mmCIF file of C-alpha atoms and ligand atoms in Angstrom:
data_model
loop_
_atom_site.group_PDB
_atom_site.id
_atom_site.type_symbol
_atom_site.label_atom_id
_atom_site.label_comp_id
_atom_site.label_asym_id
_atom_site.label_seq_id
_atom_site.Cartn_x
_atom_site.Cartn_y
_atom_site.Cartn_z
ATOM 1 C CA MET A 786 106.472 107.418 102.898
ATOM 2 C CA ARG A 787 104.834 104.055 103.572
ATOM 3 C CA LEU A 788 102.081 105.529 105.765
ATOM 4 C CA LYS A 789 101.278 108.650 103.749
ATOM 5 C CA GLY A 790 97.611 109.603 104.062
ATOM 6 C CA GLN A 791 97.054 107.126 106.888
ATOM 7 C CA THR A 792 95.946 107.896 110.426
ATOM 8 C CA ALA A 793 97.460 105.965 113.321
ATOM 9 C CA VAL A 794 96.627 105.778 117.014
ATOM 10 C CA VAL A 795 99.649 104.744 119.104
ATOM 11 C CA THR A 796 99.490 104.181 122.875
ATOM 12 C CA GLY A 797 102.324 104.430 125.393
ATOM 13 C CA ILE A 798 104.362 106.918 123.326
ATOM 14 C CA GLY A 799 105.901 108.782 126.276
ATOM 15 C CA ALA A 800 109.021 106.621 126.340
ATOM 16 C CA GLY A 801 110.888 103.658 124.896
ATOM 17 C CA ILE A 802 109.394 101.606 122.088
ATOM 18 C CA GLY A 803 106.256 103.767 121.846
ATOM 19 C CA GLU A 804 108.309 106.918 121.304
ATOM 20 C CA ALA A 805 110.350 105.114 118.638
ATOM 21 C CA ILE A 806 107.134 104.000 116.887
ATOM 22 C CA ALA A 807 105.783 107.567 116.906
ATOM 23 C CA LEU A 808 109.016 108.896 115.375
ATOM 24 C CA ARG A 809 109.227 106.066 112.817
ATOM 25 C CA PHE A 810 105.579 106.561 111.789
ATOM 26 C CA ALA A 811 106.222 110.318 111.420
ATOM 27 C CA GLU A 812 109.124 109.583 109.058
ATOM 28 C CA GLU A 813 106.747 107.465 106.978
ATOM 29 C CA GLY A 814 104.147 110.220 106.662
ATOM 30 C CA ALA A 815 101.431 109.051 109.105
ATOM 31 C CA ARG A 816 99.060 111.442 110.854
ATOM 32 C CA GLN A 817 98.990 110.329 114.476
ATOM 33 C CA VAL A 818 97.042 110.458 117.689
ATOM 34 C CA LEU A 819 99.637 109.817 120.366
ATOM 35 C CA VAL A 820 98.456 108.513 123.732
ATOM 36 C CA ASP A 821 100.106 108.253 127.138
ATOM 37 C CA ILE A 822 99.076 108.325 130.786
ATOM 38 C CA ASN A 823 102.064 110.587 131.511
ATOM 39 C CA LYS A 824 101.283 114.082 130.191
ATOM 40 C CA ALA A 825 104.813 115.529 130.448
ATOM 41 C CA ASN A 826 106.424 112.571 128.670
ATOM 42 C CA GLY A 827 103.672 112.449 126.068
ATOM 43 C CA GLU A 828 104.100 116.143 125.270
ATOM 44 C CA ARG A 829 107.861 115.642 124.999
ATOM 45 C CA THR A 830 107.359 112.932 122.372
ATOM 46 C CA LEU A 831 104.761 115.068 120.593
ATOM 47 C CA ALA A 832 107.325 117.893 120.323
ATOM 48 C CA LYS A 833 109.931 115.483 118.900
ATOM 49 C CA VAL A 834 107.448 114.159 116.342
ATOM 50 C CA ARG A 835 106.484 117.667 115.252
ATOM 51 C CA ASP A 836 110.156 118.752 115.124
ATOM 52 C CA ALA A 837 110.712 115.823 112.760
ATOM 53 C CA GLY A 838 107.942 117.181 110.506
ATOM 54 C CA GLY A 839 105.231 114.781 111.705
ATOM 55 C CA GLU A 840 101.543 115.688 112.000
ATOM 56 C CA ALA A 841 100.262 114.598 115.412
ATOM 57 C CA GLN A 842 98.027 115.344 118.381
ATOM 58 C CA PHE A 843 98.524 114.131 121.942
ATOM 59 C CA VAL A 844 95.830 112.705 124.216
ATOM 60 C CA THR A 845 96.480 112.094 127.914
ATOM 61 C CA ALA A 846 94.662 108.873 128.782
ATOM 62 C CA ASP A 847 94.786 105.775 130.948
ATOM 63 C CA ILE A 848 93.923 102.932 128.567
ATOM 64 C CA SER A 849 92.647 100.791 131.444
ATOM 65 C CA LYS A 850 89.715 103.211 131.915
ATOM 66 C CA ASP A 851 86.663 102.691 129.712
ATOM 67 C CA GLU A 852 85.912 106.401 129.297
ATOM 68 C CA ASP A 853 89.553 107.185 128.412
ATOM 69 C CA ALA A 854 89.612 104.396 125.813
ATOM 70 C CA ARG A 855 86.413 105.738 124.248
ATOM 71 C CA GLN A 856 87.906 109.247 124.257
ATOM 72 C CA ILE A 857 91.043 108.049 122.430
ATOM 73 C CA ALA A 858 88.992 106.774 119.484
ATOM 74 C CA GLN A 859 86.724 109.832 119.481
ATOM 75 C CA SER A 860 89.703 112.208 119.504
ATOM 76 C CA ALA A 861 91.210 110.444 116.486
ATOM 77 C CA ILE A 862 87.931 110.805 114.587
ATOM 78 C CA ASP A 863 87.564 114.445 115.646
ATOM 79 C CA TYR A 864 91.133 115.306 114.600
ATOM 80 C CA PHE A 865 91.532 113.262 111.429
ATOM 81 C CA GLY A 866 88.153 111.750 110.446
ATOM 82 C CA HIS A 867 89.237 108.109 110.280
ATOM 83 C CA ILE A 868 91.610 105.524 111.796
ATOM 84 C CA ASP A 869 93.713 103.177 109.635
ATOM 85 C CA ILE A 870 96.187 101.878 112.205
ATOM 86 C CA LEU A 871 96.078 101.137 115.934
ATOM 87 C CA VAL A 872 99.189 100.216 117.887
ATOM 88 C CA ASN A 873 98.523 98.955 121.414
ATOM 89 C CA ASN A 874 101.931 99.466 122.990
ATOM 90 C CA ALA A 875 101.249 100.863 126.503
ATOM 91 C CA ALA A 876 101.926 98.372 129.272
ATOM 92 C CA ASP A 877 102.193 97.817 132.987
ATOM 93 C CA PHE A 878 105.343 95.971 134.062
ATOM 94 C CA THR A 879 104.192 94.346 137.319
ATOM 95 C CA GLN A 880 106.402 91.234 137.330
ATOM 96 C CA ILE A 881 105.648 89.048 140.341
ATOM 97 C CA GLY A 882 105.404 85.320 141.049
ATOM 98 C CA ILE A 883 102.167 83.607 142.073
ATOM 99 C CA GLU A 884 102.666 83.507 145.855
ATOM 100 C CA ALA A 885 103.810 87.104 146.234
ATOM 101 C CA ALA A 886 101.279 88.650 143.848
ATOM 102 C CA LYS A 887 98.250 90.298 145.436
ATOM 103 C CA LEU A 888 94.870 90.648 143.748
ATOM 104 C CA GLU A 889 95.635 94.349 143.152
ATOM 105 C CA ASP A 890 98.814 93.371 141.255
ATOM 106 C CA TRP A 891 96.822 91.118 138.927
ATOM 107 C CA GLN A 892 94.160 93.777 138.506
ATOM 108 C CA ARG A 893 96.766 96.441 137.645
ATOM 109 C CA VAL A 894 98.749 94.403 135.114
ATOM 110 C CA PHE A 895 95.734 92.789 133.416
ATOM 111 C CA GLY A 896 93.852 96.103 133.691
ATOM 112 C CA VAL A 897 96.377 97.838 131.447
ATOM 113 C CA ASN A 898 97.861 95.072 129.279
ATOM 114 C CA VAL A 899 94.755 93.006 128.534
ATOM 115 C CA PHE A 900 91.632 94.997 129.448
ATOM 116 C CA GLY A 901 93.190 98.289 128.286
ATOM 117 C CA THR A 902 94.249 96.826 124.936
ATOM 118 C CA ALA A 903 90.804 95.283 124.495
ATOM 119 C CA LEU A 904 89.020 98.535 125.432
ATOM 120 C CA VAL A 905 90.949 100.678 122.966
ATOM 121 C CA CYS A 906 90.236 98.066 120.265
ATOM 122 C CA LYS A 907 86.544 98.052 121.234
ATOM 123 C CA TYR A 908 86.215 101.758 120.478
ATOM 124 C CA VAL A 909 88.531 101.914 117.438
ATOM 125 C CA VAL A 910 87.304 98.817 115.566
ATOM 126 C CA PRO A 911 83.825 100.188 114.649
ATOM 127 C CA HIS A 912 85.517 103.056 112.770
ATOM 128 C CA MET A 913 87.733 100.577 110.897
ATOM 129 C CA LYS A 914 84.751 98.315 110.131
ATOM 130 C CA GLU A 915 82.884 101.232 108.558
ATOM 131 C CA ARG A 916 85.682 101.718 106.020
ATOM 132 C CA ARG A 917 86.435 97.985 105.717
ATOM 133 C CA ARG A 918 90.087 98.683 106.339
ATOM 134 C CA GLY A 919 92.483 98.558 109.287
ATOM 135 C CA SER A 920 95.675 97.207 110.792
ATOM 136 C CA ILE A 921 96.017 96.611 114.521
ATOM 137 C CA VAL A 922 99.396 95.828 116.029
ATOM 138 C CA ASN A 923 99.480 94.645 119.633
ATOM 139 C CA VAL A 924 102.807 94.740 121.412
ATOM 140 C CA GLY A 925 103.299 91.468 123.248
ATOM 141 C CA SER A 926 106.605 90.127 124.488
ATOM 142 C CA MET A 927 108.825 87.088 124.355
ATOM 143 C CA SER A 928 107.677 86.837 127.998
ATOM 144 C CA GLY A 929 104.302 85.683 126.658
ATOM 145 C CA ILE A 930 106.051 82.608 125.248
ATOM 146 C CA ILE A 931 109.007 81.704 127.451
ATOM 147 C CA ALA A 932 108.971 81.169 131.216
ATOM 148 C CA GLN A 933 110.931 83.627 133.356
ATOM 149 C CA ARG A 934 111.304 83.281 137.092
ATOM 150 C CA ASP A 935 108.861 85.346 139.194
ATOM 151 C CA PHE A 936 107.243 86.897 136.094
ATOM 152 C CA ALA A 937 103.815 85.180 136.271
ATOM 153 C CA THR A 938 101.719 88.357 136.363
ATOM 154 C CA TYR A 939 103.344 90.130 133.409
ATOM 155 C CA SER A 940 104.045 87.008 131.326
ATOM 156 C CA SER A 941 100.488 85.716 131.512
ATOM 157 C CA SER A 942 99.139 89.156 130.528
ATOM 158 C CA LYS A 943 101.418 89.133 127.491
ATOM 159 C CA GLY A 944 100.334 85.585 126.600
ATOM 160 C CA ALA A 945 96.738 86.808 126.760
ATOM 161 C CA ILE A 946 97.562 89.547 124.255
ATOM 162 C CA GLN A 947 98.672 86.921 121.717
ATOM 163 C CA THR A 948 95.398 85.028 122.183
ATOM 164 C CA LEU A 949 93.421 88.267 121.930
ATOM 165 C CA THR A 950 95.231 88.994 118.654
ATOM 166 C CA ARG A 951 94.220 85.665 117.120
ATOM 167 C CA CYS A 952 90.570 85.976 118.245
ATOM 168 C CA MET A 953 90.296 89.510 116.873
ATOM 169 C CA ALA A 954 92.035 88.546 113.627
ATOM 170 C CA LEU A 955 89.333 85.922 113.030
ATOM 171 C CA ASP A 956 86.429 88.176 114.009
ATOM 172 C CA TYR A 957 87.528 91.113 111.878
ATOM 173 C CA ALA A 958 89.063 89.442 108.808
ATOM 174 C CA PRO A 959 85.698 89.793 106.985
ATOM 175 C CA PHE A 960 86.081 93.557 107.411
ATOM 176 C CA ASN A 961 89.622 93.588 105.977
ATOM 177 C CA ILE A 962 91.044 94.416 109.415
ATOM 178 C CA ARG A 963 94.326 92.657 110.157
ATOM 179 C CA VAL A 964 95.501 92.024 113.727
ATOM 180 C CA ASN A 965 99.037 90.974 114.617
ATOM 181 C CA THR A 966 101.415 90.922 117.569
ATOM 182 C CA VAL A 967 105.011 92.077 117.771
ATOM 183 C CA CYS A 968 106.919 90.201 120.481
ATOM 184 C CA PRO A 969 110.114 91.988 121.484
ATOM 185 C CA GLY A 970 113.019 90.408 123.322
ATOM 186 C CA CYS A 971 114.959 92.634 125.675
ATOM 187 C CA ILE A 972 114.919 96.184 124.323
ATOM 188 C CA LEU A 973 116.787 98.925 126.165
ATOM 189 C CA THR A 974 114.141 101.412 127.412
ATOM 190 C CA SER A 975 113.096 103.143 130.626
ATOM 191 C CA ALA A 976 111.461 99.836 131.596
ATOM 192 C CA SER A 977 114.920 98.204 131.498
ATOM 193 C CA TYR A 978 116.334 100.801 133.895
ATOM 194 C CA ARG A 979 113.437 100.231 136.321
ATOM 195 C CA GLU A 980 114.207 96.496 136.177
ATOM 196 C CA ILE A 981 117.937 97.112 136.809
ATOM 197 C CA GLU A 982 117.048 99.185 139.872
ATOM 198 C CA ARG A 983 114.590 96.539 141.123
ATOM 199 C CA LEU A 984 117.262 93.846 140.876
ATOM 200 C CA GLY A 985 119.927 96.073 142.486
ATOM 201 C CA LEU A 986 122.410 95.468 139.650
ATOM 202 C CA THR A 987 124.700 97.778 137.714
ATOM 203 C CA PHE A 988 123.833 98.282 134.053
ATOM 204 C CA GLU A 989 126.851 96.184 133.016
ATOM 205 C CA GLN A 990 125.963 93.314 135.386
ATOM 206 C CA TRP A 991 122.392 93.258 134.091
ATOM 207 C CA ARG A 992 123.426 93.490 130.415
ATOM 208 C CA ASP A 993 125.928 90.646 130.836
ATOM 209 C CA GLN A 994 123.153 88.484 132.331
ATOM 210 C CA VAL A 995 120.506 89.321 129.768
ATOM 211 C CA ALA A 996 122.278 89.841 126.435
ATOM 212 C CA PRO A 997 123.653 86.281 125.968
ATOM 213 C CA GLY A 998 120.126 84.840 126.018
ATOM 214 C CA HIS A 999 119.672 86.446 122.611
ATOM 215 C CA MET A 1000 121.459 84.646 119.737
ATOM 216 C CA LEU A 1001 122.737 88.025 118.578
ATOM 217 C CA ASN A 1002 124.263 88.488 122.063
ATOM 218 C CA ARG A 1003 123.056 92.037 122.584
ATOM 219 C CA LEU A 1004 120.011 94.039 123.648
ATOM 220 C CA GLY A 1005 117.606 95.381 121.049
ATOM 221 C CA GLU A 1006 117.066 99.062 120.316
ATOM 222 C CA PRO A 1007 113.599 100.678 120.410
ATOM 223 C CA ARG A 1008 113.868 101.532 116.707
ATOM 224 C CA GLU A 1009 114.357 97.851 115.851
ATOM 225 C CA ALA A 1010 111.042 96.997 117.512
ATOM 226 C CA ALA A 1011 109.427 100.046 115.857
ATOM 227 C CA ASN A 1012 110.516 98.812 112.411
ATOM 228 C CA ALA A 1013 108.645 95.539 112.953
ATOM 229 C CA VAL A 1014 105.541 97.442 114.095
ATOM 230 C CA LEU A 1015 105.813 99.620 110.984
ATOM 231 C CA PHE A 1016 105.936 96.560 108.714
ATOM 232 C CA LEU A 1017 102.822 95.005 110.279
ATOM 233 C CA ALA A 1018 100.994 98.346 110.355
ATOM 234 C CA SER A 1019 101.702 99.114 106.699
ATOM 235 C CA ASP A 1020 100.232 97.635 103.536
ATOM 236 C CA GLU A 1021 103.533 95.793 102.952
ATOM 237 C CA SER A 1022 102.146 93.080 105.256
ATOM 238 C CA SER A 1023 98.747 92.986 103.494
ATOM 239 C CA PHE A 1024 98.445 89.148 103.580
ATOM 240 C CA ILE A 1025 99.623 88.779 107.177
ATOM 241 C CA THR A 1026 97.142 88.475 110.037
ATOM 242 C CA ALA A 1027 96.910 86.565 113.341
ATOM 243 C CA THR A 1028 100.676 86.227 113.544
ATOM 244 C CA ASP A 1029 103.323 86.815 116.207
ATOM 245 C CA LEU A 1030 106.426 88.530 114.876
ATOM 246 C CA MET A 1031 109.402 87.912 117.132
ATOM 247 C CA VAL A 1032 111.864 90.804 117.488
ATOM 248 C CA ASP A 1033 114.025 88.994 119.995
ATOM 249 C CA GLY A 1034 117.456 88.507 118.425
ATOM 250 C CA GLY A 1035 116.732 84.767 118.334
ATOM 251 C CA TYR A 1036 115.956 84.474 122.066
ATOM 252 C CA ILE A 1037 113.058 82.003 122.034
ATOM 253 C CA ALA A 1038 114.791 79.670 119.572
ATOM 254 C CA HIS A 1039 118.019 79.698 121.607
HETATM 255 N N1 NAD B 786 111.588 96.991 126.891
HETATM 256 C C1 NAD B 786 111.559 95.694 126.704
HETATM 257 O O1 NAD B 786 112.564 94.986 126.896
HETATM 258 C C2 NAD B 786 110.292 95.016 126.265
HETATM 259 C C3 NAD B 786 110.370 93.647 125.985
HETATM 260 C C4 NAD B 786 109.220 93.001 125.548
HETATM 261 C C5 NAD B 786 108.045 93.706 125.391
HETATM 262 N N2 NAD B 786 108.002 95.026 125.677
HETATM 263 C C6 NAD B 786 106.737 95.708 125.484
HETATM 264 O O2 NAD B 786 106.935 96.868 124.701
HETATM 265 C C7 NAD B 786 105.986 97.868 125.077
HETATM 266 C C8 NAD B 786 106.710 99.165 125.411
HETATM 267 O O3 NAD B 786 107.625 98.909 126.452
HETATM 268 P P1 NAD B 786 108.769 99.949 126.856
HETATM 269 O O4 NAD B 786 109.917 99.160 127.310
HETATM 270 O O5 NAD B 786 108.944 100.965 125.797
HETATM 271 O O6 NAD B 786 108.072 100.608 128.161
HETATM 272 P P2 NAD B 786 108.254 102.043 128.843
HETATM 273 O O7 NAD B 786 107.918 101.859 130.281
HETATM 274 O O8 NAD B 786 109.584 102.626 128.487
HETATM 275 O O9 NAD B 786 107.097 102.899 128.140
HETATM 276 C C9 NAD B 786 105.762 102.542 128.315
HETATM 277 C C10 NAD B 786 104.886 103.782 128.147
HETATM 278 O O10 NAD B 786 103.522 103.393 128.355
HETATM 279 C C11 NAD B 786 102.882 104.366 129.164
HETATM 280 N N3 NAD B 786 101.766 103.773 129.890
HETATM 281 C C12 NAD B 786 101.816 102.897 130.921
HETATM 282 N N4 NAD B 786 100.593 102.601 131.369
HETATM 283 C C13 NAD B 786 99.721 103.304 130.611
HETATM 284 C C14 NAD B 786 98.314 103.414 130.606
HETATM 285 N N5 NAD B 786 97.552 102.771 131.500
HETATM 286 N N6 NAD B 786 97.721 104.209 129.674
HETATM 287 C C15 NAD B 786 98.486 104.891 128.774
HETATM 288 N N7 NAD B 786 99.838 104.830 128.759
HETATM 289 C C16 NAD B 786 100.462 104.046 129.661
HETATM 290 C C17 NAD B 786 103.985 104.857 130.105
HETATM 291 O O11 NAD B 786 103.685 106.135 130.665
HETATM 292 C C18 NAD B 786 105.199 104.878 129.168
HETATM 293 O O12 NAD B 786 105.340 106.123 128.518
HETATM 294 C C19 NAD B 786 105.183 97.266 126.232
HETATM 295 O O13 NAD B 786 104.006 96.691 125.725
HETATM 296 C C20 NAD B 786 106.113 96.198 126.771
HETATM 297 O O14 NAD B 786 105.409 95.191 127.447
HETATM 298 C C21 NAD B 786 109.101 95.703 126.115
#
């Protein structure tokens, strides 16, 4: 029960890694405000969390909208009175190279991944500052570090998240608020299946292309990324801030 008595806000919980974080946090006793733009998927995760004995509320919100971001923080305060943990996991997966990308593509991917993350932080941080306590975990990607062909839009947004993490870690260290990034390698989620469809490959063809890039020669599971988020969110990582934790099966060192 590593998160007993703690309140967490987790975005992008309707699928994949976010759903795994919500379930993992429930196992560890957190009270949660779960956020997703997709109401049906968000309510499905909420039901799973409650079935597992977790205490949670669901908020439908688009993190790229200022009013929605403000509402996320306010809902957490209204439901539970304080916020100990924020996990910025929701993301847009627009992956396009420089020549093909239109302004709207940049606006969409940065709107969610960078501006959305920053907006939710903007409204949550004052509540953490008041109590001089908080842990923020931003979900980046190995794509923020390595170059992948025709990925400029997404990769640069993920690189920006790592920089945002370091800037926030410095600004809020005096308030005992830690800020870190988890950088997954390839984790099998709904995003993977969208990518397989986009590339016109079978699952096996795609897996055989992608898995060997990881030293461990396999794809990661959502729960493996969630475990890293749990560590950085919890007090077990109390002297860790401004860091990037790779959960990439050794990909970037390969
Ligand atoms: N799957 C991977 O291989 C992989 C690798 C590296 C990093 N990541 C990162 O992990 C995180 C989760 O990825 P995933 O694979 O689980 O994705 P996913 O597409 O399976 O789930 C993302 C969730 O975020 C929600 N969402 C999207 N835009 C939103 C918005 N504007 N407001 C609120 N919710 C929104 C979606 O509805 C969805 O439920 C992302 O930050 C992603 O960049 C994933």
